[in-house]
XYZ file of C-alpha atoms in Angstrom:
708
model
C -73.154 124.107 -42.597
C -74.214 126.727 -40.069
C -77.244 126.519 -37.716
C -77.943 130.164 -39.364
C -77.496 128.497 -43.029
C -79.149 125.625 -42.602
C -82.325 127.334 -41.121
C -82.265 129.910 -43.805
C -81.726 126.873 -46.553
C -84.927 125.365 -45.075
C -87.221 128.565 -45.084
C -86.266 128.879 -48.845
C -86.849 125.144 -49.605
C -90.379 125.643 -47.740
C -91.133 128.571 -50.040
C -89.959 126.891 -53.045
C -92.352 124.037 -52.382
C -94.948 126.691 -51.726
C -94.696 128.181 -54.592
C -94.435 124.962 -56.680
C -97.602 123.759 -55.632
C -99.255 127.367 -55.993
C -98.220 127.700 -59.433
C -99.005 123.853 -60.402
C -102.554 124.263 -59.050
C -102.727 127.153 -61.304
C -101.514 125.643 -64.241
C -104.031 122.986 -63.829
C -107.061 125.381 -63.179
C -105.930 127.275 -66.611
C -105.052 124.169 -68.905
C -107.249 121.567 -67.665
C -110.357 123.603 -66.311
C -110.048 126.265 -68.511
C -110.500 128.587 -65.149
C -107.931 130.978 -63.353
C -107.279 131.164 -59.737
C -104.842 134.044 -60.177
C -103.888 137.026 -62.664
C -101.062 136.203 -65.383
C -99.398 138.894 -63.724
C -99.260 137.086 -60.382
C -98.226 133.825 -62.004
C -95.382 135.403 -63.724
C -94.217 137.230 -60.227
C -94.350 133.795 -57.978
C -92.829 132.057 -61.196
C -89.756 134.601 -61.096
C -89.591 134.062 -57.745
C -89.331 130.456 -57.507
C -86.944 130.517 -60.331
C -84.697 132.983 -58.892
C -84.611 130.848 -55.380
C -83.861 127.593 -57.640
C -80.811 130.019 -59.177
C -79.688 130.679 -55.687
C -79.913 127.181 -53.994
C -78.723 125.077 -56.770
C -82.106 123.225 -55.894
C -84.997 122.212 -58.578
C -87.327 119.702 -57.352
C -88.940 117.169 -59.704
C -92.599 118.738 -59.562
C -91.160 122.307 -60.331
C -92.797 124.315 -62.900
C -89.594 125.722 -64.297
C -89.039 122.231 -65.392
C -92.250 120.365 -66.992
C -94.208 121.905 -69.423
C -98.162 122.469 -69.337
C -100.310 120.358 -67.613
C -101.369 116.654 -68.235
C -104.781 116.237 -70.761
C -107.504 114.998 -67.944
C -110.699 114.730 -70.628
C -111.426 111.929 -72.796
C -110.090 112.852 -75.889
C -107.378 110.254 -77.493
C -103.975 111.092 -76.371
C -100.871 111.495 -78.948
C -97.853 111.626 -78.363
C -95.879 114.274 -80.241
C -93.082 113.307 -82.720
C -91.044 116.484 -81.769
C -91.669 118.041 -78.123
C -93.013 121.276 -77.908
C -91.392 123.523 -75.333
C -92.279 126.691 -73.866
C -90.563 129.806 -74.985
C -87.732 131.582 -72.381
C -89.325 135.505 -71.896
C -87.699 138.899 -71.436
C -90.053 142.135 -70.841
C -86.816 144.232 -72.054
C -86.663 145.355 -75.825
C -82.720 145.926 -75.099
C -82.740 142.201 -74.460
C -84.040 141.320 -77.594
C -81.641 143.246 -79.396
C -78.675 141.729 -77.751
C -80.394 138.094 -77.952
C -81.016 138.670 -81.770
C -77.318 139.670 -82.373
C -76.145 140.398 -85.786
C -78.711 137.830 -87.187
C -82.346 138.373 -89.065
C -85.151 137.526 -86.856
C -89.124 137.152 -87.113
C -91.074 139.176 -84.830
C -94.949 138.298 -84.503
C -97.847 138.218 -82.349
C -97.779 135.390 -79.243
C -101.500 134.743 -80.046
C -103.352 133.779 -76.785
C -105.134 130.393 -77.729
C -104.330 126.910 -77.820
C -101.211 125.649 -79.723
C -102.207 122.839 -82.175
C -100.157 120.373 -84.428
C -101.853 119.678 -87.806
C -100.630 116.929 -90.126
C -101.816 116.775 -93.781
C -101.099 113.912 -95.866
C -102.153 113.743 -99.968
C -103.315 117.478 -99.551
C -105.951 116.630 -96.771
C -106.020 117.114 -92.744
C -104.629 113.804 -91.658
C -104.440 114.427 -87.898
C -104.764 117.370 -85.143
C -103.321 117.309 -81.886
C -103.407 119.764 -78.753
C -100.055 120.964 -76.888
C -100.992 119.335 -73.781
C -98.171 118.748 -72.223
C -95.761 119.654 -75.036
C -94.622 115.643 -74.938
C -98.656 114.226 -74.936
C -101.263 116.117 -76.400
C -105.158 115.392 -77.068
C -106.339 114.749 -80.599
C -109.153 116.858 -82.008
C -109.272 116.163 -86.013
C -112.572 116.356 -86.019
C -112.839 119.554 -84.179
C -109.798 121.609 -86.433
C -111.502 120.405 -89.619
C -114.438 122.611 -87.761
C -111.768 125.659 -87.863
C -113.421 128.376 -89.623
C -110.528 129.553 -91.700
C -108.593 126.087 -92.165
C -108.044 124.990 -95.726
C -109.654 121.472 -96.350
C -107.492 120.637 -99.312
C -103.779 121.911 -99.978
C -101.773 122.167 -103.120
C -98.806 120.123 -101.229
C -99.747 116.707 -101.219
C -96.435 115.342 -99.409
C -96.497 115.050 -95.468
C -96.915 118.434 -93.841
C -96.766 119.266 -90.458
C -97.571 122.665 -89.021
C -97.787 124.367 -85.696
C -100.148 127.489 -84.947
C -102.566 128.857 -82.626
C -106.388 128.247 -82.657
C -108.391 131.541 -81.325
C -111.652 132.733 -80.890
C -111.719 136.721 -81.819
C -112.861 139.136 -78.950
C -115.535 140.457 -82.137
C -116.871 136.886 -81.336
C -116.306 136.244 -77.525
C -119.068 138.226 -75.968
C -121.753 136.879 -78.266
C -120.804 133.171 -78.062
C -120.441 133.766 -74.543
C -124.359 134.500 -74.211
C -125.329 131.959 -76.259
C -123.956 129.535 -73.981
C -125.366 131.099 -71.332
C -128.570 130.930 -72.789
C -128.368 127.196 -73.703
C -127.442 126.470 -70.104
C -130.578 128.404 -68.889
C -132.422 126.164 -71.022
C -130.974 123.257 -69.550
C -131.999 124.831 -65.802
C -128.389 124.893 -65.012
C -127.825 127.866 -62.091
C -124.278 128.147 -62.203
C -122.363 130.987 -64.438
C -121.164 128.800 -67.284
C -119.881 131.969 -69.468
C -116.158 131.992 -69.974
C -113.735 134.869 -68.174
C -111.856 135.365 -71.451
C -111.363 134.173 -75.081
C -108.266 131.919 -74.453
C -110.589 129.920 -72.085
C -113.604 129.887 -74.242
C -111.107 128.670 -77.263
C -109.551 126.067 -75.361
C -112.880 124.571 -74.032
C -114.575 124.727 -77.810
C -111.261 122.904 -79.358
C -111.513 120.063 -76.675
C -115.080 119.427 -77.168
C -116.313 115.672 -78.027
C -118.795 116.793 -80.069
C -117.298 118.813 -83.316
C -120.533 120.510 -83.668
C -120.148 122.829 -80.885
C -116.617 123.500 -82.011
C -118.247 124.653 -85.458
C -120.640 126.952 -83.727
C -117.996 128.641 -81.870
C -116.142 130.310 -84.823
C -112.806 129.273 -84.132
C -109.945 130.545 -86.324
C -106.396 128.905 -86.943
C -103.294 131.102 -87.623
C -100.228 129.581 -88.464
C -96.665 130.251 -86.970
C -94.254 127.544 -87.883
C -93.562 124.952 -90.231
C -92.407 121.391 -88.657
C -91.973 119.350 -91.855
C -92.595 119.403 -95.529
C -91.670 115.914 -96.881
C -92.647 115.111 -100.661
C -93.831 111.700 -101.592
C -91.948 110.096 -104.810
C -92.831 106.720 -105.755
C -94.838 105.940 -102.482
C -91.871 106.952 -100.588
C -90.824 110.172 -99.026
C -88.546 112.359 -100.629
C -86.833 115.469 -99.912
C -88.496 118.604 -98.975
C -89.349 121.685 -100.097
C -86.479 124.409 -100.518
C -86.957 127.118 -98.151
C -83.418 128.645 -99.150
C -82.767 128.408 -95.023
C -85.499 130.674 -93.822
C -88.301 130.819 -91.665
C -89.910 133.808 -93.431
C -89.680 131.467 -96.682
C -91.526 128.852 -94.683
C -94.033 131.216 -93.689
C -94.760 132.396 -97.250
C -94.806 128.691 -98.460
C -97.680 128.185 -95.769
C -99.423 131.068 -96.965
C -99.439 129.742 -100.584
C -101.096 126.229 -99.229
C -104.207 128.640 -98.352
C -103.339 129.019 -94.368
C -103.825 132.078 -92.617
C -100.298 133.016 -90.680
C -99.817 135.205 -87.802
C -98.398 138.676 -88.505
C -94.890 138.747 -88.704
C -92.247 141.155 -89.484
C -88.109 140.692 -90.574
C -86.305 142.716 -87.423
C -82.619 143.065 -86.889
C -80.755 143.891 -83.891
C -81.304 147.462 -84.703
C -84.819 147.609 -85.926
C -86.343 145.231 -83.308
C -87.343 148.190 -80.492
C -89.127 150.080 -83.340
C -90.843 147.075 -84.630
C -92.165 145.884 -80.809
C -93.200 149.753 -80.393
C -95.064 149.530 -83.891
C -96.975 146.216 -82.260
C -97.258 147.709 -79.260
C -99.451 150.745 -81.592
C -101.735 148.180 -82.506
C -102.752 146.217 -79.833
C -105.523 148.130 -78.497
C -107.457 147.556 -81.564
C -106.228 143.964 -82.498
C -109.092 141.798 -82.654
C -107.456 138.577 -81.941
C -106.321 137.803 -78.122
C -102.435 138.152 -77.802
C -100.249 138.611 -74.883
C -97.199 139.395 -76.221
C -94.686 138.740 -78.765
C -92.466 136.270 -79.989
C -88.932 136.699 -81.608
C -87.374 133.518 -83.958
C -84.361 133.246 -85.695
C -84.739 133.487 -89.334
C -81.756 131.261 -90.307
C -82.903 127.983 -89.818
C -79.739 126.162 -89.412
C -78.276 128.622 -86.984
C -81.254 128.313 -84.812
C -81.318 124.674 -84.986
C -77.704 124.382 -83.774
C -78.517 126.458 -80.995
C -80.244 123.341 -79.312
C -82.235 123.639 -76.291
C -82.559 123.566 -72.280
C -84.523 121.537 -70.617
C -87.373 123.571 -70.770
C -86.868 126.372 -73.749
C -85.863 126.033 -77.324
C -82.914 128.713 -78.077
C -83.958 129.844 -81.536
C -86.658 132.057 -80.208
C -87.750 134.181 -77.156
C -91.108 135.947 -75.981
C -91.354 139.288 -75.366
C -94.086 139.782 -72.230
C -95.412 143.283 -72.623
C -93.892 145.531 -69.559
C -97.426 146.147 -67.801
C -97.715 150.250 -66.893
C -98.691 149.971 -63.204
C -100.185 153.073 -61.179
C -100.941 153.375 -57.794
C -104.497 154.125 -56.437
C -106.801 153.892 -53.687
C -110.099 151.018 -53.553
C -112.904 153.661 -53.048
C -116.039 151.078 -53.263
C -116.650 147.275 -54.091
C -119.406 147.009 -56.399
C -121.440 143.396 -55.929
C -122.877 142.722 -59.569
C -125.739 140.054 -59.854
C -125.859 137.957 -62.920
C -128.914 135.917 -64.723
C -127.014 132.402 -62.837
C -127.415 133.951 -59.298
C -123.741 134.570 -59.055
C -122.529 138.017 -57.243
C -119.169 139.114 -58.555
C -117.208 142.255 -56.957
C -116.033 144.785 -58.874
C -113.559 147.342 -57.416
C -113.944 151.053 -57.994
C -110.894 153.185 -57.374
C -109.839 156.641 -57.855
C -109.277 157.414 -61.719
C -105.872 156.664 -62.906
C -104.346 156.833 -66.576
C -102.933 153.000 -67.898
C -101.826 152.938 -71.553
C -103.517 155.957 -72.729
C -106.836 155.244 -71.143
C -108.512 156.364 -67.863
C -109.484 153.145 -65.827
C -111.968 153.246 -62.865
C -112.995 149.909 -62.037
C -111.440 146.230 -62.555
C -113.126 143.104 -61.742
C -111.946 140.689 -59.087
C -114.070 137.827 -60.258
C -114.898 135.803 -56.869
C -114.650 135.849 -53.273
C -111.539 133.939 -53.256
C -109.704 136.377 -55.113
C -111.014 139.242 -52.467
C -109.665 137.398 -49.693
C -106.540 136.605 -51.332
C -106.231 140.295 -52.043
C -107.429 140.947 -48.513
C -109.199 143.849 -49.977
C -110.598 146.850 -47.830
C -111.673 150.311 -48.483
C -109.161 152.884 -48.487
C -106.300 150.194 -49.383
C -103.399 151.453 -51.510
C -103.448 149.260 -55.032
C -101.579 148.876 -57.961
C -103.525 148.402 -60.843
C -102.630 147.478 -64.451
C -103.812 146.379 -67.853
C -103.502 142.477 -68.581
C -102.471 142.293 -72.076
C -102.573 146.010 -72.320
C -106.436 145.674 -72.284
C -108.170 144.185 -69.394
C -107.842 146.562 -66.259
C -106.558 144.176 -63.022
C -105.446 144.821 -59.872
C -101.661 143.810 -59.310
C -101.375 144.088 -55.842
C -102.840 145.373 -52.479
C -100.336 147.372 -50.358
C -102.096 147.893 -47.537
C -104.041 144.611 -47.310
C -106.371 145.355 -44.482
C -108.763 142.780 -45.279
C -111.759 144.693 -43.805
C -113.923 144.487 -46.510
C -117.154 143.016 -45.802
C -118.848 140.047 -47.906
C -122.422 141.153 -48.328
C -124.958 138.954 -46.659
C -127.763 140.271 -49.347
C -128.231 140.536 -52.725
C -127.774 144.307 -53.964
C -130.711 143.544 -56.792
C -133.396 141.604 -54.772
C -132.055 141.971 -51.178
C -132.057 138.299 -50.467
C -130.029 136.180 -48.670
C -126.688 135.311 -50.244
C -124.371 132.771 -49.531
C -120.704 131.739 -50.416
C -120.732 128.278 -52.176
C -117.382 126.391 -52.841
C -116.420 125.278 -56.618
C -113.632 123.131 -56.656
C -110.819 125.891 -55.702
C -112.928 129.089 -55.823
C -115.327 130.641 -53.186
C -118.067 132.627 -55.236
C -121.137 134.343 -53.691
C -124.575 133.297 -54.449
C -128.078 134.943 -54.133
C -130.744 132.547 -52.681
C -133.934 134.214 -54.149
C -135.202 132.274 -57.078
C -137.559 135.209 -58.290
C -134.398 137.620 -57.976
C -134.823 140.297 -60.935
C -130.974 139.711 -62.169
C -132.691 135.962 -62.686
C -135.132 137.276 -64.560
C -133.051 138.795 -67.484
C -135.265 137.410 -69.901
C -138.022 138.614 -69.080
C -136.554 142.149 -69.249
C -135.044 141.226 -72.663
C -138.287 140.066 -74.222
C -140.120 143.337 -72.793
C -137.439 145.384 -74.636
C -137.521 143.500 -77.571
C -138.729 144.776 -81.216
C -142.449 143.195 -81.311
C -143.110 144.436 -77.781
C -142.011 147.786 -76.364
C -139.530 148.403 -79.170
C -136.690 150.102 -77.108
C -133.562 150.355 -79.173
C -130.195 150.306 -77.144
C -131.397 148.158 -74.333
C -129.722 145.068 -75.140
C -129.568 141.786 -73.054
C -126.061 142.892 -71.904
C -126.771 146.538 -71.398
C -129.917 145.136 -68.961
C -127.657 142.727 -67.100
C -125.490 146.036 -66.304
C -128.504 147.983 -65.312
C -129.998 145.496 -63.190
C -126.375 144.400 -61.341
C -126.124 148.002 -60.893
C -129.646 147.974 -58.753
C -131.136 150.544 -61.428
C -133.854 148.064 -62.591
C -135.986 145.875 -60.307
C -139.120 145.725 -62.144
C -140.708 146.896 -65.474
C -141.602 150.330 -64.701
C -137.956 151.305 -63.755
C -136.662 151.140 -67.072
C -139.078 154.460 -67.582
C -137.093 155.911 -64.440
C -133.357 155.214 -65.563
C -133.381 159.235 -66.172
C -132.591 158.924 -61.928
C -129.070 157.000 -62.669
C -128.174 159.265 -66.214
C -124.659 160.352 -64.791
C -123.525 157.003 -63.679
C -124.753 155.287 -66.579
C -123.000 157.664 -69.030
C -119.784 156.626 -66.981
C -120.407 153.045 -67.623
C -118.024 150.825 -69.975
C -119.432 151.171 -73.008
C -121.524 153.773 -72.687
C -121.240 158.054 -72.812
C -123.586 160.831 -73.555
C -124.665 159.936 -77.173
C -125.335 156.453 -76.340
C -127.427 157.573 -73.424
C -129.437 159.946 -75.171
C -130.185 157.623 -77.949
C -131.435 154.948 -75.396
C -133.431 157.745 -73.278
C -135.169 159.032 -76.619
C -136.199 155.301 -77.234
C -137.431 154.611 -73.763
C -139.519 157.661 -73.941
C -140.713 157.131 -77.396
C -142.074 153.497 -76.037
C -144.406 155.246 -73.428
C -146.725 155.499 -76.419
C -147.453 151.918 -77.260
C -150.268 149.940 -78.598
C -151.954 147.369 -76.102
C -151.104 144.079 -78.017
C -147.361 144.869 -77.714
C -147.676 145.997 -74.096
C -149.899 142.486 -73.378
C -146.956 140.614 -75.076
C -144.383 142.466 -73.113
C -145.572 141.101 -69.821
C -144.235 137.949 -70.939
C -147.556 135.838 -70.061
C -146.307 132.168 -70.057
C -147.376 130.934 -74.024
C -148.546 134.006 -75.373
C -146.661 135.272 -78.102
C -147.112 138.275 -80.211
C -149.647 137.191 -82.468
C -151.956 135.608 -79.047
C -151.215 139.050 -77.349
C -153.261 140.496 -80.598
C -156.083 137.957 -80.753
C -156.876 138.709 -77.052
C -156.579 142.728 -77.785
C -158.867 142.133 -80.841
C -161.130 139.928 -79.058
C -161.503 142.404 -76.083
C -161.428 146.124 -78.144
C -157.994 146.804 -76.560
C -159.602 146.805 -73.072
C -157.021 145.724 -70.749
C -159.200 145.800 -67.554
C -161.579 143.536 -69.388
C -158.312 141.098 -70.710
C -157.471 140.992 -66.815
C -160.863 140.437 -65.159
C -161.954 137.711 -67.496
C -161.938 134.031 -66.226
C -160.192 131.166 -67.841
C -163.743 129.820 -69.209
C -164.347 133.319 -70.903
C -160.735 133.346 -71.821
C -160.497 130.018 -73.563
C -163.633 130.842 -75.682
C -161.459 133.366 -77.689
C -160.316 132.205 -81.021
C -157.219 130.561 -81.215
C -156.889 130.624 -77.482
C -157.744 127.585 -76.054
C -157.826 126.478 -72.378
C -154.272 126.129 -71.486
C -153.368 129.517 -72.438
C -156.382 130.825 -71.040
C -155.590 129.064 -67.979
C -151.939 131.059 -68.158
C -153.449 134.408 -68.706
C -155.921 134.280 -65.983
C -153.012 133.151 -63.776
C -150.773 135.993 -64.333
C -153.445 138.785 -64.017
C -154.581 136.786 -60.575
C -151.258 136.709 -59.190
C -150.852 139.530 -56.497
C -147.044 140.685 -57.605
C -148.147 140.494 -61.359
C -150.922 142.999 -60.497
C -148.479 145.263 -58.644
C -145.929 145.228 -60.992
C -148.526 145.962 -63.713
C -149.918 148.832 -61.801
C -146.589 150.205 -61.457
C -145.700 149.918 -65.394
C -149.085 151.790 -66.266
C -147.977 155.028 -64.231
C -145.321 155.179 -67.063
C -146.662 154.180 -70.381
C -149.566 154.982 -72.243
C -150.988 152.481 -74.279
C -153.446 153.628 -76.985
C -156.658 151.946 -78.483
C -156.254 151.048 -81.841
C -158.691 152.444 -84.640
C -161.652 150.091 -85.840
C -162.041 147.842 -83.022
C -164.922 147.001 -80.773
C -165.052 144.622 -78.021
C -166.845 140.950 -78.975
C -169.286 139.822 -76.737
C -168.038 136.862 -74.428
C -167.598 133.639 -76.249
C -167.906 135.800 -80.070
C -164.980 136.250 -82.596
C -163.839 139.731 -82.407
C -164.202 141.673 -85.554
C -163.338 145.039 -87.000
C -165.850 147.863 -87.423
C -165.009 149.676 -91.050
C -166.844 152.504 -90.156
C -165.336 153.462 -86.776
C -163.625 156.837 -86.948
C -159.687 156.290 -87.294
C -158.556 158.907 -89.530
C -158.465 158.251 -93.233
C -160.465 160.201 -95.458
C -163.777 161.047 -94.486
C -163.361 160.157 -90.541
C -163.453 156.572 -91.552
C -160.758 153.784 -91.109
C -160.772 151.979 -94.378
C -157.960 149.397 -93.248
C -160.108 147.489 -90.327
C -161.841 144.442 -91.196
C -159.715 144.669 -94.473
C -157.459 141.621 -95.470
C -153.808 142.336 -97.718
C -151.283 140.528 -98.518
C -147.844 142.073 -98.788
C -144.984 141.158 -101.021
C -141.914 142.223 -102.406
C -139.172 144.992 -101.114
C -140.702 148.317 -99.089
C -139.304 151.606 -99.234
C -141.617 153.462 -96.626
C -141.345 151.159 -93.812
C -138.217 149.232 -92.150
C -139.282 146.151 -93.375
C -142.355 143.894 -94.246
C -143.186 142.907 -90.521
C -143.295 146.778 -89.665
C -146.066 147.078 -92.562
C -147.840 144.182 -91.322
C -148.018 145.368 -87.855
C -149.066 148.891 -89.320
C -151.832 146.839 -90.776
C -153.069 144.870 -87.641
C -152.671 147.974 -85.446
C -155.483 149.442 -87.446
C -157.806 146.861 -87.835
C -156.688 145.189 -90.873
C -155.703 141.807 -91.221
C -152.809 140.123 -93.042
C -152.255 136.943 -94.969
C -149.797 134.962 -96.442
C -151.245 133.856 -99.575
C -153.602 135.590 -102.002
C -156.996 134.523 -102.141
C -160.616 135.460 -102.941
C -160.707 136.564 -99.385
C -158.305 138.879 -100.006
C -159.030 142.923 -100.424
C -155.518 144.210 -101.624
C -152.356 142.984 -102.610
C -149.670 145.325 -101.519
C -146.488 145.326 -104.261
C -144.491 148.136 -105.298
C -143.794 146.009 -108.258
C -147.337 146.217 -109.472
C -146.179 145.177 -112.976
C -144.320 141.980 -111.755
C -145.387 138.861 -113.256
C -144.664 136.899 -110.180
C -147.693 134.061 -109.059
C -148.924 136.485 -106.386
C -149.505 139.557 -108.479
C -151.075 137.111 -111.632
C -153.046 135.543 -108.810
C -154.597 138.869 -107.608
C -154.984 140.033 -111.783
C -157.013 136.454 -112.245
C -159.289 137.229 -109.234
C -159.877 141.006 -109.446
C -158.037 142.129 -106.635
C -156.581 145.517 -106.562
C -152.564 145.437 -106.674
C -151.391 148.560 -104.240
C -147.949 150.385 -104.067
C -147.174 151.102 -100.744
C -147.848 154.648 -101.892
C -151.265 153.872 -102.634
C -151.262 152.114 -99.606
C -150.760 154.718 -97.746
C -153.158 156.910 -99.629
C -155.617 154.498 -98.756
C -154.602 154.815 -95.114
C -154.818 158.440 -95.289
C -150.934 159.233 -94.606
C -148.497 160.949 -96.099
C -146.983 158.902 -98.947
C -143.600 160.220 -97.550
C -143.303 158.704 -94.662
C -139.764 158.022 -92.925
C -138.501 154.357 -93.667
C -136.973 154.175 -90.230
C -140.093 154.909 -88.667
C -142.140 152.209 -86.475
C -145.364 152.547 -84.631
C -144.700 151.732 -81.010
């Protein structure tokens, strides 16, 4: 061999070793730790490069990802060897290749779901074993967890031995909510790191492989069958012949459906119709609720497919179709660093708008510092971008690779110092300020909640976006969002209508009651009920509450020394007083009718003769005790009616007694226990209409109306 040829071969072998190591590390992260260190597009590109080099040189390393399947399980679940090895699928992005592969045969075209492949075995009509795919030869037993899958039948009609394969998935519609619940649970345990999952596939894998099946049950995992492995009947205690499926995979799927399993959506195709069927699936993907990363084509003829055998890695009776990602070239204009409640600051690439898969795309998550460095990003760089699985915008490649992007030294939300931390193979940027507003998302969520300022449209997810973008640093900033209107309208999930509804609710919340405002401040231990007690006692005088010492506050009925110390400490804190001062420039809490401040140490009481609207200029609700029962028509719910009463100095209790002044029940002729008790005690029973007349308000009150 010439020196030049030896040198070239050596370079190629070095590149192959480099590629194999990188791909294996990516597989380990993906399969064993449910994380990603590269995009699917990048993995496929490197994999294709490795396979091309192997074909060119005729050299394949023992550890090459082209000859081994998956990644070895590393957690504590029991390991089980599969009766039949589970191989990967060869793939193509060409519809013409699909047609040529199918030839004159019929095939089944179905979604390639993106979850965790599971093998189920039923015996005697009951689930006997569930095993993950693992490395294709050895998987992890998850029987107890599989029993908690939402749509898996607990008992089936077939009483022989039934083995099938399918995909465990978490739907997009469940993903965000479950992710938030996981983050909340972690925060409650004091966990700082961002424990949320990047995508439904990783969340599903982490959920299915739990050691506690109760966790799996809460994650709403679903199972979709895609193939039957065995259906052997039992005859006199011994295995007999299986069911007759007329040599058709489609018949097998129909059999599984009759047993109660949900199956992957499948259509029967020929070489002439397969391209159109692919197009039909493509049209559905944007609104498809189940994660999918392509399609699978399988010969319907069982005997023919099995006669083809397998390669070292792939079965020859099926092939995967990967979407040919539409790519567009654009220019990076900005990298937005988005702070989260955990302290992580995640980069988001902003680029010149491009059209991808029928929509305009302007931004894509870069996930962490490691990927920023791997892409060698810099403002002004030329990028190619695409939508992973035709849904999630991603950067495919940085054509310029200037590497000039600076990692920020200050948090975009609080201005605090940042630092780069390494988590296994990944570098992340973290805000070190414990008082960062982004870490106080719960405080802002409580502030906007129904029982506090009642700002509809300001969900926890929306707040997190606004805080990350630097729009909200303290409570008063919520009332200044109009300054960021144009940017908010352009945010994902927003638009003119969504913004207008939000801003209308923000404006409405400016006029609120004092108990709502005190509760919204988030003082430790002070819930909605205690906020009302405080305001009742001090006659809705916020200055009186703020200036009261702990001893005075502990004299308020129901407060006690611990809560009194908490209230006093909150109002003595200089930063809190500054935040409250800014807030009071934006909101205008009104004094409720019929309230007078109690003298120190005494119980607050309503004054039924205080002016408050109503007939004769008097407040007929203040000082009265009500019981509310049954369905309401003029308020959103019973809680809203109860709050209406309390805001006007009345009291609401849960049961009828001699101290009750009125029972409110729209069904005045009901024979319920509360109506009977009221009748026995001579207590008036009012319909809502009667009550509103008593309150001096029109009986045609809008049911959607709520008092701030």
